[in-house]
XYZ file of C-alpha atoms in Angstrom:
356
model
C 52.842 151.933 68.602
C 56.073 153.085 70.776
C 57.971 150.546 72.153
C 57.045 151.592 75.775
C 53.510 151.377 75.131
C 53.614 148.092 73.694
C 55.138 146.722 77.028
C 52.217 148.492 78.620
C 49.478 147.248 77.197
C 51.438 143.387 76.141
C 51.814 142.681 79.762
C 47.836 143.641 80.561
C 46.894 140.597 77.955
C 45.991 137.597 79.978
C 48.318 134.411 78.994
C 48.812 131.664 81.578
C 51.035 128.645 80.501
C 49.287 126.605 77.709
C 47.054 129.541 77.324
C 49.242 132.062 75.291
C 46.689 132.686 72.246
C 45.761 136.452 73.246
C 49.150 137.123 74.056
C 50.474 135.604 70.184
C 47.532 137.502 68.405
C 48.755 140.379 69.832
C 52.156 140.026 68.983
C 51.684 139.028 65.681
C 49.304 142.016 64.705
C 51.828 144.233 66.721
C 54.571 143.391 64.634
C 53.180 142.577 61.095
C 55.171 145.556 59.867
C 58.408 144.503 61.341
C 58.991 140.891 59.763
C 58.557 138.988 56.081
C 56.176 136.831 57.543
C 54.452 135.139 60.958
C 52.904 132.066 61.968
C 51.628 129.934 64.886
C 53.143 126.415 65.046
C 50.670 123.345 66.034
C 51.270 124.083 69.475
C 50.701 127.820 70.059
C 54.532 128.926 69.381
C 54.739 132.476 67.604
C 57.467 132.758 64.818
C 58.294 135.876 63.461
C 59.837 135.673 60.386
C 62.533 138.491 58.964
C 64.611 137.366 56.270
C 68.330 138.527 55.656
C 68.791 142.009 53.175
C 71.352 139.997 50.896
C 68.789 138.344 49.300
C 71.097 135.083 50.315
C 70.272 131.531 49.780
C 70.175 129.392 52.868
C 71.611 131.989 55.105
C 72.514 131.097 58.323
C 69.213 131.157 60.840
C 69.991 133.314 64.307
C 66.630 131.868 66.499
C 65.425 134.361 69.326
C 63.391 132.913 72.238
C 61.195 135.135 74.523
C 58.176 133.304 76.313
C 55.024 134.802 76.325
C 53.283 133.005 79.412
C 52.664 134.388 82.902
C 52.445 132.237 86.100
C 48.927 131.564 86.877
C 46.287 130.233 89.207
C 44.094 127.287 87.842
C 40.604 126.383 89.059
C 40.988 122.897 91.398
C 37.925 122.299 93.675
C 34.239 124.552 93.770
C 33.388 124.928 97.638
C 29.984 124.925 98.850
C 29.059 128.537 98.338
C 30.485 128.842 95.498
C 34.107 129.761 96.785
C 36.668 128.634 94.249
C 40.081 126.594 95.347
C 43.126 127.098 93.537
C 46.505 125.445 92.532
C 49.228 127.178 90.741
C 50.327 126.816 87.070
C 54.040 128.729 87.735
C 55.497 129.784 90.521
C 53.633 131.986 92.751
C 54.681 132.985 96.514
C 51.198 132.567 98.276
C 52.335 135.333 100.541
C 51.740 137.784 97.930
C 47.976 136.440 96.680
C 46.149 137.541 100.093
C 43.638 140.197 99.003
C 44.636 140.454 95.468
C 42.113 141.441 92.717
C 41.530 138.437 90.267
C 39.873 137.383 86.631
C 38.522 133.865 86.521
C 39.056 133.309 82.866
C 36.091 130.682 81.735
C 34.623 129.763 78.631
C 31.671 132.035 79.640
C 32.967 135.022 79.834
C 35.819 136.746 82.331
C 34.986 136.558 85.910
C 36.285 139.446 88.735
C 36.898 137.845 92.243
C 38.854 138.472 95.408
C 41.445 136.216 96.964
C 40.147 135.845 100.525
C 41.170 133.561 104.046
C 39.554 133.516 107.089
C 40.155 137.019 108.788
C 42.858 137.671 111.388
C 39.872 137.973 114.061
C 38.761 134.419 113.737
C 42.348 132.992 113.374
C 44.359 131.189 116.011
C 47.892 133.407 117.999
C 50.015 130.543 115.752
C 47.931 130.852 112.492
C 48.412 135.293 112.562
C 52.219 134.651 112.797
C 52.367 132.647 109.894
C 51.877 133.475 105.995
C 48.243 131.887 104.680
C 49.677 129.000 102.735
C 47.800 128.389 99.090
C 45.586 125.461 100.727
C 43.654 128.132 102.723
C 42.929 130.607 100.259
C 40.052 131.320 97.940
C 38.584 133.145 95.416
C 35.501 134.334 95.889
C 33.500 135.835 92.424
C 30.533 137.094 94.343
C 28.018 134.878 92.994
C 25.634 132.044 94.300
C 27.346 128.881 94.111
C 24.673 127.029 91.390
C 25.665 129.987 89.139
C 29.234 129.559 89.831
C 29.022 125.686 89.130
C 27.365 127.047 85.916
C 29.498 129.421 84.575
C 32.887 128.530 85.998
C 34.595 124.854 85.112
C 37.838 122.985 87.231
C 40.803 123.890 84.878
C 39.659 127.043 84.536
C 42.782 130.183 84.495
C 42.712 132.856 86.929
C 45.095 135.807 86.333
C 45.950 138.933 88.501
C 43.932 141.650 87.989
C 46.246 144.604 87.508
C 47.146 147.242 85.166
C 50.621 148.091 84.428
C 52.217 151.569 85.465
C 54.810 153.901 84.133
C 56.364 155.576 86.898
C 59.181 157.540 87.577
C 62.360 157.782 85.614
C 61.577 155.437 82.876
C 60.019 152.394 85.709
C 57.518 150.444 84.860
C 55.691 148.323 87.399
C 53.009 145.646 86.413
C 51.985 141.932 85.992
C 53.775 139.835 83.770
C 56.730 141.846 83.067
C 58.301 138.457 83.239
C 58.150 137.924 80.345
C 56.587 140.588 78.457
C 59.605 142.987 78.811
C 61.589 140.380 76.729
C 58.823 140.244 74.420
C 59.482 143.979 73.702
C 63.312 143.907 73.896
C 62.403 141.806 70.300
C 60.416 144.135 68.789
C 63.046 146.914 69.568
C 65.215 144.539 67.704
C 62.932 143.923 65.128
C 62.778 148.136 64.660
C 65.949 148.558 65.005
C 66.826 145.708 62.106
C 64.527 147.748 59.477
C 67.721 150.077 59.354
C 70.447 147.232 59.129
C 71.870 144.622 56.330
C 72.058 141.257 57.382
C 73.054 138.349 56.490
C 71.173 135.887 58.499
C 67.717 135.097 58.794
C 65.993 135.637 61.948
C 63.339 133.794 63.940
C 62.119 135.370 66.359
C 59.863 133.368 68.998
C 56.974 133.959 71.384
C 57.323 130.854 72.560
C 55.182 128.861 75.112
C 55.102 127.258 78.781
C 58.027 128.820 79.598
C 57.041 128.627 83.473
C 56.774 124.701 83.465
C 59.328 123.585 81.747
C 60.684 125.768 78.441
C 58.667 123.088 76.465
C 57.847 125.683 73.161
C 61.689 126.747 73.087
C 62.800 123.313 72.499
C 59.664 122.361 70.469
C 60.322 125.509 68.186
C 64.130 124.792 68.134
C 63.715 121.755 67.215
C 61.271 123.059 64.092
C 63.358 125.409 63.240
C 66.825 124.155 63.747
C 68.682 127.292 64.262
C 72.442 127.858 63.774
C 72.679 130.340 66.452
C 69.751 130.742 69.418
C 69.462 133.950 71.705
C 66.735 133.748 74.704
C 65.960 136.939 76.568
C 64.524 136.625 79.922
C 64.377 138.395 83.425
C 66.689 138.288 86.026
C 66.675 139.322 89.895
C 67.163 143.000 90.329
C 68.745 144.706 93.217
C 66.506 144.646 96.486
C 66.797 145.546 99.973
C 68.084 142.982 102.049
C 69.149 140.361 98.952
C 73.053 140.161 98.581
C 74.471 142.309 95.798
C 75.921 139.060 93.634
C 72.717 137.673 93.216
C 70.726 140.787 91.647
C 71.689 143.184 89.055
C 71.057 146.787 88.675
C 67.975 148.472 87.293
C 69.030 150.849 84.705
C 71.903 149.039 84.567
C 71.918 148.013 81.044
C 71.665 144.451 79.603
C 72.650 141.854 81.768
C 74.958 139.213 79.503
C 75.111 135.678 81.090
C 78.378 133.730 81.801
C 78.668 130.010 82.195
C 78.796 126.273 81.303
C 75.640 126.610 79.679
C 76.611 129.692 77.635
C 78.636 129.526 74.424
C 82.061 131.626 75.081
C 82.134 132.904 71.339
C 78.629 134.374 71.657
C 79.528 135.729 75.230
C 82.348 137.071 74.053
C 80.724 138.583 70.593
C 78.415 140.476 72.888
C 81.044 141.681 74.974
C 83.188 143.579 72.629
C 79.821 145.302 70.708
C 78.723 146.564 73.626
C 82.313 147.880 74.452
C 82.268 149.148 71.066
C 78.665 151.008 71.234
C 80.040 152.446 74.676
C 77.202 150.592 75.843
C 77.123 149.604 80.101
C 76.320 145.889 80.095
C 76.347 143.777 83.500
C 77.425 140.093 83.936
C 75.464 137.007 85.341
C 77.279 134.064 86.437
C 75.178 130.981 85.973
C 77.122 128.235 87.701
C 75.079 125.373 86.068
C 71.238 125.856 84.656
C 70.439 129.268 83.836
C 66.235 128.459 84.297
C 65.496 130.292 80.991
C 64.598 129.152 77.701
C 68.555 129.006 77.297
C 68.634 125.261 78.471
C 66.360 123.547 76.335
C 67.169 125.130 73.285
C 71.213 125.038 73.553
C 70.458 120.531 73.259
C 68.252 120.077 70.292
C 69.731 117.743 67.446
C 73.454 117.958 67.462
C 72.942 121.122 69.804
C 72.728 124.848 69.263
C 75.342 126.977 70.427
C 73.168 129.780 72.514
C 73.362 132.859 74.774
C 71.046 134.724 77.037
C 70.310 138.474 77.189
C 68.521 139.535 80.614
C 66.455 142.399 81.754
C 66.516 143.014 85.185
C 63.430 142.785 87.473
C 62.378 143.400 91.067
C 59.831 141.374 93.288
C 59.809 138.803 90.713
C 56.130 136.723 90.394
C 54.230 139.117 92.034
C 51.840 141.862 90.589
C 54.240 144.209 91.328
C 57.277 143.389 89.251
C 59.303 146.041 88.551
C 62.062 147.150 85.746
C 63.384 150.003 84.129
C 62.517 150.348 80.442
C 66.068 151.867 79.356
C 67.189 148.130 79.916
C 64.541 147.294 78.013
C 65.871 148.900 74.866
C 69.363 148.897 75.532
C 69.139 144.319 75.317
C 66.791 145.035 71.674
C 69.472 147.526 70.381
C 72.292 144.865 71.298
C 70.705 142.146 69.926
C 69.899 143.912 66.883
C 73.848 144.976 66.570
C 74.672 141.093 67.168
C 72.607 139.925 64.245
C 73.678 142.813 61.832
C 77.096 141.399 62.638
C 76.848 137.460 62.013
C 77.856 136.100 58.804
C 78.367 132.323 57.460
C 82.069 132.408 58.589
C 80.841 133.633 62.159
C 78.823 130.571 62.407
C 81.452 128.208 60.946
C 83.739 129.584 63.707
C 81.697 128.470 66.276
C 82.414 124.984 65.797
C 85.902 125.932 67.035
C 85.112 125.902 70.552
C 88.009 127.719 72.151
C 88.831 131.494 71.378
C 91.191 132.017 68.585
């Protein structure tokens, strides 16, 4: 399967926070030919296991984090009827839900419903001025409300119902891109590492509730006790009307994150291979947190010295979210040059904090 249509069809699998299993079966089957070996941990982490070519004996063990959930909606209260109340698992901006196509996701079966709100006719001058807050919408599945009680449960997921699109000029537009894309950035690393020595192992992790919290980074991290740790994420590309230092450009190439939180010697190591591939890279200044996978992993044990590798994306948490897929493989084909060049000494270095 090309790269491109792996992004495709990865970010049309449904995967809520907690809820990852379709997305990890997927990945695992979709890269089974990439890696030495894969597994689930006990708490729905995928680890993709490619050993170094040296054949080297407790190499050193590079850890790459890309989550695998989407924000989500989560059954709350059944209305008489049968309407269905909501409340988010992620971060969703209710101004985009109105009208949106939806899958109730129940033990039953898979559900299609609407997200309604009273109409604009029946609304007050105030109420028409203002976005419908989450509290007033609803889903409604179409069905009698003693079925509904019957086939749908509180707790149950409900993801967006939408199909992502190649357009023009290598865009894609879709559901879930955050954090699918980074989910394929990997597996272009993982392809692009079948024509590379190395000398580290690498670990490469689909990792879990990424939208409340980063808990599977730090729980795999912690498993796995990496000497170097790489997450991949999203970040805000440029929009109309959003100040040009806080987006980055689509098509711009892999966007390499600067700060407090980042580990100068891996900053730096990405830096001068990209210069050297004649590769255009961008820069994020993160002033404290970075909000990626990053944070958790970069304080396990005696701590992890990490970086972060972003792709980046328009009209983040909506249906809509948008990317370019040259950025795409442009962060896999970095990342895969950054692990082809880490050796033991790289990794002793590191303890060194300050350049040389």
């Amino acid at each position: 399967m090309r790269s491109k249509e792996f992004l495709l069809k990865i970010a049309n699998v449904p995967g809520g926070s907690g809820a990852e299993e379709h997305v990890g079966a997927f990945l695992i089957e979709q890269t089974k030919d990439l890696v030495t070996e894969s597994y689930r941990d006990r708490v729905g982490n995928v680890v993709l296991v490619k050993k170094n070519t040296k054949n080297i004996a407790n190499p050193p063990k590079i850890m790459v984090a890309t989550h695998m959930d989407e924000i989500t909606l989560m059954v709350s209260f059944i209305e008489p009827g049968g309407f269905l109340r909501v409340s988010q698992v992620g971060g969703f901006d209710p101004r985009t839900l109105l009208a949106q196509e939806v899958v109730v996701h129940s033990r039953s079966g898979d559900y299609l419903g609407v997200i309604g709100a009273k109409p604009p006719h029946l609304s007050t001058p105030e109420e028409r001025k203002k976005a419908v807050p989450l509290d007033d919408l609803f889903i409604d599945v179409g069905m009698p409300e003693a079925l509904v009680k019957e086939k749908i449960s509180l707790g149950d997921r409900v993801t967006l119902h939408r199909q992502a699109q190649e357009l023009l000029h290598d865009r894609i537009a879709g559901k879930a891109m955050d954090n699918r894309a980074s989910i394929a950035a990997m597996r272009v690393c993982l392809e692009e590492l079948q024509q590379r020595e190395t000398m580290v192992d690498v670990y490469g992790v689909g990792t879990i509730s990424e939208e409340i919290g980063s808990l599977g980074a730090q729980m795999s991290a912690y498993s796995i006790h990496p000497d170097i740790a790489v997450a991949i994420d999203v970040c805000h590309g440029e929009t109309p009307g959003v100040a040009s230092d806080l987006v980055q450009k689509l098509g711009g190439g892999p966007v390499i994150a600067l700060g407090p939180n980042i580990h100068p010697k891996l900053y730096q190591r990405f830096k001068e291979l990209a210069k050297n591939l004649a590769m255009d890279v961008q820069l994020e200044l993160t002033q404290a947190v970075t909000s990626t996978d990053a944070d958790p992993v970069q304080v396990v044990k005696e701590g992890i010295p990490t970086a972060l590798l972003s792709i980046p994306l328009r009209y983040m948490h909506t249906c809509v979210e948008m990317l370019d897929f040259q950025d795409v493989e442009q962060v896999g084909k970095l990342l895969a040059h950054f692990i082809a060049s880490i050796d033991e000494k790289f990794v002793e270095g590191l303890s060194c904090y300050l350049n040389d």
